[in-house]
CSV table of C-alpha atoms and ligand atoms in Angstrom, one decimal:
chain,number,residue,atom,x,y,z
A,17,MET,CA,7.3,14.5,14.8
A,18,ASN,CA,5.3,12.8,12.1
A,19,LYS,CA,4.6,9.1,12.5
A,20,THR,CA,6.1,6.7,10.0
A,21,LEU,CA,3.3,5.7,7.7
A,22,ILE,CA,3.2,2.1,6.3
A,23,VAL,CA,0.4,1.6,3.7
A,24,GLY,CA,-0.6,-1.7,2.2
A,25,ASN,CA,-2.2,-1.3,-1.3
A,26,TRP,CA,-3.9,-4.7,-2.0
A,27,LYS,CA,-4.9,-3.6,-5.5
A,28,MET,CA,-7.4,-5.9,-7.2
A,29,HIS,CA,-6.6,-9.0,-5.0
A,30,LEU,CA,-8.4,-11.0,-2.3
A,31,ASN,CA,-12.1,-11.7,-1.9
A,32,VAL,CA,-13.9,-10.8,1.3
A,33,HIS,CA,-13.0,-14.1,3.0
A,34,GLU,CA,-9.3,-14.0,2.0
A,35,ALA,CA,-9.1,-10.3,3.0
A,36,SER,CA,-10.5,-11.2,6.5
A,37,ILE,CA,-7.9,-14.0,6.9
A,38,LEU,CA,-5.1,-11.6,6.0
A,39,VAL,CA,-6.3,-9.0,8.5
A,40,HIS,CA,-6.4,-11.8,11.2
A,41,ARG,CA,-2.8,-12.8,10.4
A,42,LEU,CA,-1.6,-9.3,10.4
A,43,SER,CA,-3.3,-8.5,13.7
A,44,GLU,CA,-1.5,-11.4,15.3
A,45,ARG,CA,1.9,-10.1,14.2
A,46,ILE,CA,1.7,-6.3,14.1
A,47,ARG,CA,2.3,-4.5,17.4
A,48,ILE,CA,0.9,-1.1,18.3
A,49,HIS,CA,3.7,1.6,18.3
A,50,ARG,CA,3.1,5.2,19.0
A,51,ASP,CA,5.4,6.3,16.2
A,52,ILE,CA,4.1,4.1,13.5
A,53,GLU,CA,0.8,4.2,11.7
A,54,VAL,CA,-0.3,1.2,9.6
A,55,VAL,CA,-2.9,1.6,6.9
A,56,LEU,CA,-4.6,-1.1,4.9
A,57,ALA,CA,-6.1,-0.5,1.5
A,58,PRO,CA,-8.3,-3.5,0.5
A,59,GLY,CA,-10.7,-3.5,-2.4
A,60,PHE,CA,-14.1,-1.7,-2.0
A,61,VAL,CA,-16.1,-4.8,-1.2
A,62,SER,CA,-13.9,-5.7,1.7
A,63,LEU,CA,-13.9,-2.2,3.3
A,64,GLN,CA,-17.0,-2.6,5.4
A,65,PRO,CA,-16.4,-6.1,6.8
A,66,ILE,CA,-12.7,-5.2,7.5
A,67,TYR,CA,-13.9,-2.1,9.3
A,68,MET,CA,-16.0,-4.2,11.6
A,69,GLN,CA,-13.1,-6.7,12.2
A,70,LEU,CA,-10.2,-4.3,12.6
A,71,ASP,CA,-8.5,-3.3,15.8
A,72,HIS,CA,-8.7,0.4,15.2
A,73,ARG,CA,-5.8,1.1,17.5
A,74,LYS,CA,-3.5,-0.9,15.2
A,75,PHE,CA,-4.8,-0.2,11.7
A,76,HIS,CA,-6.4,2.5,9.7
A,77,LEU,CA,-8.3,1.9,6.5
A,78,ALA,CA,-7.8,3.4,3.0
A,79,ALA,CA,-9.7,3.1,-0.2
A,80,GLN,CA,-7.8,2.7,-3.4
A,81,ASN,CA,-9.8,5.1,-5.5
A,82,ALA,CA,-13.0,7.1,-5.5
A,83,TYR,CA,-15.0,9.4,-7.9
A,84,PHE,CA,-14.6,13.1,-7.5
A,85,GLN,CA,-18.4,14.0,-7.6
A,86,ASP,CA,-20.2,13.5,-4.3
A,87,GLU,CA,-23.3,11.9,-5.8
A,88,GLY,CA,-25.3,11.6,-9.0
A,89,PRO,CA,-25.9,9.5,-12.1
A,90,PHE,CA,-22.4,7.8,-12.2
A,91,THR,CA,-23.3,4.2,-12.4
A,92,GLY,CA,-20.7,1.9,-10.9
A,93,GLU,CA,-18.7,4.6,-9.2
A,94,VAL,CA,-18.0,5.1,-5.5
A,95,SER,CA,-17.8,8.7,-4.1
A,96,PHE,CA,-15.6,10.1,-1.3
A,97,ASN,CA,-18.9,11.0,0.3
A,98,MET,CA,-19.9,7.3,0.5
A,99,LEU,CA,-16.6,6.5,2.1
A,100,ARG,CA,-16.9,9.0,4.9
A,101,GLY,CA,-16.6,7.4,8.3
A,102,LEU,CA,-15.3,4.2,6.8
A,103,VAL,CA,-11.8,5.2,5.7
A,104,ASP,CA,-9.3,7.7,6.9
A,105,TYR,CA,-7.3,7.7,3.6
A,106,VAL,CA,-7.8,7.3,-0.1
A,107,ILE,CA,-5.1,6.5,-2.6
A,108,VAL,CA,-5.5,9.0,-5.5
A,109,GLY,CA,-3.7,9.2,-8.8
A,110,HIS,CA,-2.0,5.8,-8.6
A,111,SER,CA,-0.2,5.1,-11.8
A,112,ASP,CA,-2.6,2.2,-12.5
A,113,ARG,CA,-5.4,4.8,-12.5
A,114,ARG,CA,-3.4,7.3,-14.6
A,115,TYR,CA,-2.1,4.9,-17.2
A,116,LYS,CA,-4.6,2.0,-17.3
A,117,PHE,CA,-7.8,4.1,-16.7
A,118,GLY,CA,-6.7,7.4,-18.4
A,119,GLU,CA,-7.0,9.6,-15.3
A,120,SER,CA,-5.7,13.1,-16.3
A,121,LEU,CA,-3.8,15.6,-14.2
A,122,GLU,CA,-7.1,17.5,-13.8
A,123,MET,CA,-9.1,14.5,-12.8
A,124,VAL,CA,-6.5,13.6,-10.1
A,125,ARG,CA,-6.7,17.3,-8.9
A,126,ASP,CA,-10.6,17.0,-8.6
A,127,LYS,CA,-10.2,13.7,-6.7
A,128,VAL,CA,-7.7,15.2,-4.3
A,129,ALA,CA,-10.2,18.1,-3.7
A,130,GLY,CA,-13.1,15.6,-3.4
A,131,ALA,CA,-11.2,13.6,-0.7
A,132,VAL,CA,-10.3,16.7,1.3
A,133,ARG,CA,-13.9,18.1,1.0
A,134,ASN,CA,-15.1,14.9,2.6
A,135,ASN,CA,-12.5,14.8,5.4
A,136,ILE,CA,-10.5,12.0,4.0
A,137,THR,CA,-6.8,12.3,3.6
A,138,PRO,CA,-5.6,11.7,0.1
A,139,ILE,CA,-2.5,9.7,-0.6
A,140,LEU,CA,-1.5,11.3,-3.8
A,141,CYS,CA,0.7,9.1,-6.0
A,142,VAL,CA,3.2,10.8,-8.3
A,143,GLY,CA,6.2,9.4,-10.3
A,144,GLU,CA,7.9,9.2,-13.7
A,145,THR,CA,8.1,6.5,-16.3
A,146,LYS,CA,11.4,5.0,-17.3
A,147,GLN,CA,11.3,6.9,-20.6
A,148,GLU,CA,10.7,10.2,-18.8
A,149,ARG,CA,13.6,9.5,-16.4
A,150,THR,CA,15.9,8.6,-19.4
A,151,ASP,CA,14.9,11.8,-21.2
A,152,GLY,CA,15.7,13.9,-18.1
A,153,GLU,CA,12.0,14.9,-17.5
A,154,THR,CA,11.6,13.6,-14.0
A,155,MET,CA,11.6,17.0,-12.3
A,156,GLN,CA,9.1,18.4,-14.8
A,157,VAL,CA,6.8,15.4,-14.5
A,158,LEU,CA,6.8,15.6,-10.7
A,159,HIS,CA,6.3,19.3,-10.8
A,160,ASP,CA,3.3,19.0,-13.1
A,161,GLN,CA,1.7,16.2,-11.1
A,162,VAL,CA,2.2,17.8,-7.7
A,163,THR,CA,1.2,21.3,-8.6
A,164,THR,CA,-1.9,20.4,-10.6
A,165,ALA,CA,-3.1,17.9,-8.0
A,166,LEU,CA,-2.8,20.4,-5.1
A,167,SER,CA,-4.0,23.5,-6.9
A,168,GLU,CA,-7.5,23.5,-5.4
A,169,LEU,CA,-6.3,23.2,-1.8
A,170,THR,CA,-5.5,25.8,0.8
A,171,GLN,CA,-2.1,25.9,2.6
A,172,ASP,CA,-3.5,24.1,5.7
A,173,GLU,CA,-5.1,21.4,3.6
A,174,VAL,CA,-1.9,20.7,1.7
A,175,GLU,CA,0.0,20.3,5.0
A,176,ASP,CA,-2.3,17.4,6.0
A,177,ILE,CA,-2.1,15.3,2.8
A,178,VAL,CA,0.2,12.5,2.0
A,179,ILE,CA,2.2,12.2,-1.2
A,180,ALA,CA,3.7,8.9,-2.4
A,181,TYR,CA,6.7,9.0,-4.7
A,182,GLU,CA,6.3,5.9,-6.9
A,183,PRO,CA,8.6,5.8,-9.9
A,184,ILE,CA,6.6,3.7,-12.4
A,185,TRP,CA,9.7,1.8,-13.5
A,186,ALA,CA,10.2,0.5,-10.0
A,187,LEU,CA,6.7,-0.9,-9.5
A,188,SER,CA,6.5,-4.7,-9.3
A,189,ASN,CA,3.9,-6.8,-11.1
A,190,GLY,CA,2.8,-8.0,-7.7
A,191,THR,CA,4.8,-11.3,-7.4
A,192,ASP,CA,8.4,-10.3,-8.0
A,193,PHE,CA,8.6,-7.4,-5.6
A,194,ALA,CA,11.8,-8.7,-3.9
A,195,HIS,CA,13.7,-9.0,-7.2
A,196,HIS,CA,12.6,-5.9,-9.1
A,197,GLU,CA,14.7,-2.9,-9.9
A,198,ILE,CA,14.4,-0.3,-7.1
A,199,PRO,CA,15.9,3.2,-7.0
A,200,THR,CA,18.9,4.0,-4.7
A,201,PRO,CA,18.2,6.0,-1.6
A,202,ASP,CA,19.9,8.9,-3.3
A,203,ILE,CA,17.5,8.8,-6.3
A,204,ILE,CA,14.6,8.7,-3.9
A,205,SER,CA,15.9,11.6,-1.7
A,206,LYS,CA,16.4,13.7,-4.8
A,207,ALA,CA,12.9,13.1,-6.0
A,208,VAL,CA,11.4,13.7,-2.6
A,209,ASN,CA,13.4,16.9,-2.5
A,210,VAL,CA,12.0,18.0,-5.8
A,211,ILE,CA,8.5,17.4,-4.4
A,212,ARG,CA,9.2,19.3,-1.2
A,213,ASN,CA,10.7,22.2,-3.2
A,214,ASN,CA,7.6,22.5,-5.4
A,215,ILE,CA,5.5,22.6,-2.2
A,216,ARG,CA,7.8,25.1,-0.5
A,217,HIS,CA,7.6,27.4,-3.5
A,218,LEU,CA,3.8,27.4,-3.5
A,219,TYR,CA,2.8,26.9,0.1
A,220,GLY,CA,5.8,27.9,2.2
A,221,LYS,CA,8.6,26.2,4.2
A,222,GLU,CA,6.6,24.9,7.1
A,223,VAL,CA,4.1,23.1,4.8
A,224,ALA,CA,6.9,21.6,2.8
A,225,GLU,CA,8.6,20.3,5.9
A,226,ASN,CA,5.4,18.9,7.4
A,227,VAL,CA,3.8,17.2,4.4
A,228,ARG,CA,4.3,13.4,4.6
A,229,ILE,CA,6.1,11.8,1.7
A,230,LEU,CA,6.2,8.1,1.2
A,231,TYR,CA,8.2,5.9,-1.2
A,232,GLY,CA,6.5,3.2,-3.2
A,233,GLY,CA,7.8,0.5,-5.6
A,234,SER,CA,8.8,-3.1,-5.0
A,235,THR,CA,9.3,-2.6,-1.3
A,236,SER,CA,10.0,-5.8,0.7
A,237,SER,CA,10.9,-6.7,4.2
A,238,SER,CA,14.6,-6.8,3.2
A,239,THR,CA,14.7,-3.4,1.5
A,240,ALA,CA,12.3,-1.5,3.9
A,241,HIS,CA,15.0,-0.4,6.4
A,242,GLY,CA,17.2,1.2,3.6
A,243,LEU,CA,14.2,2.8,1.9
A,244,LEU,CA,12.9,4.3,5.1
A,245,SER,CA,16.3,5.7,5.8
A,246,ALA,CA,16.3,7.7,2.6
A,247,ASN,CA,16.4,11.4,3.4
A,248,GLY,CA,13.0,13.0,3.6
A,249,VAL,CA,11.0,9.7,3.4
A,250,ASN,CA,8.2,9.4,6.0
A,251,GLY,CA,6.9,5.9,5.1
A,252,LEU,CA,6.2,3.4,2.5
A,253,LEU,CA,3.4,2.5,0.1
A,254,VAL,CA,3.6,-1.2,-0.3
A,255,GLY,CA,1.9,-3.2,-3.1
A,256,GLY,CA,2.8,-6.9,-3.7
A,257,ALA,CA,4.5,-7.4,-0.4
A,258,SER,CA,1.4,-6.2,1.5
A,259,LEU,CA,-0.5,-9.3,0.4
A,260,ASN,CA,2.0,-11.5,2.3
A,261,TYR,CA,1.6,-11.2,6.0
A,262,ILE,CA,5.2,-12.2,6.8
A,263,GLU,CA,6.5,-9.6,4.4
A,264,PHE,CA,4.2,-6.9,5.5
A,265,SER,CA,4.7,-7.4,9.2
A,266,GLY,CA,8.5,-7.5,8.4
A,267,ILE,CA,8.2,-4.1,6.8
A,268,THR,CA,6.4,-2.7,9.9
A,269,GLU,CA,9.1,-4.3,12.1
A,270,ALA,CA,11.8,-2.4,10.1
A,271,ALA,CA,9.9,0.8,10.8
A,272,TYR,CA,9.8,-0.1,14.5
A,273,ARG,CA,13.5,-0.7,14.5
A,274,LEU,CA,14.2,2.7,12.9
A,275,ALA,CA,11.9,4.5,15.3
A,276,HIS,CA,13.7,2.9,18.3
A,277,GLN,CA,17.1,3.8,16.8
A,278,ALA,CA,15.9,7.4,16.5
A,279,GLU,CA,14.7,7.3,20.2
A,280,ASP,CA,18.0,5.8,21.4
A,281,ASN,CA,19.9,8.4,19.5
A,282,GLY,CA,17.7,11.1,20.9
A,283,SER,CA,18.2,9.9,24.5
A,284,ASN,CA,22.0,9.7,24.0
A,285,GLU,CA,22.2,13.3,23.0
B,22,PGA,P1,4.7,-2.7,-5.5
B,22,PGA,O1,3.4,-1.7,-5.6
B,22,PGA,O2,5.2,-2.6,-4.1
B,22,PGA,O3,4.1,-4.1,-5.7
B,22,PGA,O4,5.7,-2.3,-6.5
B,22,PGA,C1,3.5,-0.4,-5.1
B,22,PGA,C2,2.2,0.3,-5.6
B,22,PGA,O5,1.9,0.1,-6.8
B,22,PGA,O6,1.6,1.1,-4.9
């Protein structure tokens, strides 16, 4: 069984000192659970100090982005090669990158390949805009984003990656995460199903069943339980709420409760 994955995307927030305080607070509250994996994605400058500070049994690290070339004259960029040994995951193709920094489908594809080449698991973000949903284009958008991004990978490599379904219309601005519009579990399951079907078509049933798919968008401690219960969802990619230690540890608690429920149900059978 796949572990439930809870990822905190800190985006462009917190300096090194503030990041260290947040890690300290989270460490006090978050418990180790064999069925839950908690991943923190701080800004680049905090990765190394947090790596030194972290209890690696409790947390894994992710970067929020990287450049697809391994080295060269790319002033200001950080490569996957540079992140080797420091992070287990990298967020790739976040809508901030696609829409605010003009990352194309092909660039996202090259980044996914760059991560895998360097033994880092990509967390590939996909999702439609409000307009695309209203125009009935959600399935097509997800299809194009998923199939292009994975097109350089082998079947085995696809099986190990993580995909985050993040409808752009549901993303918070960082502060109003608890009050923002979020999709119903039914909408989420349908989108996750579309993604798994695309993968099944290209890489087979087993890969489609095993690939981990997260939901992301305005998650909070009060909605986590319902979102994690949506069919086919293996975890959450959390933005705004991951900066608040009470919220983020509440989200991991919701994941523990669900894991225990599953265990109890299993033992009653
Ligand atoms: P949010 O962000 O939880 O603040 O909506 C999620 C994300 O952008 O990954």
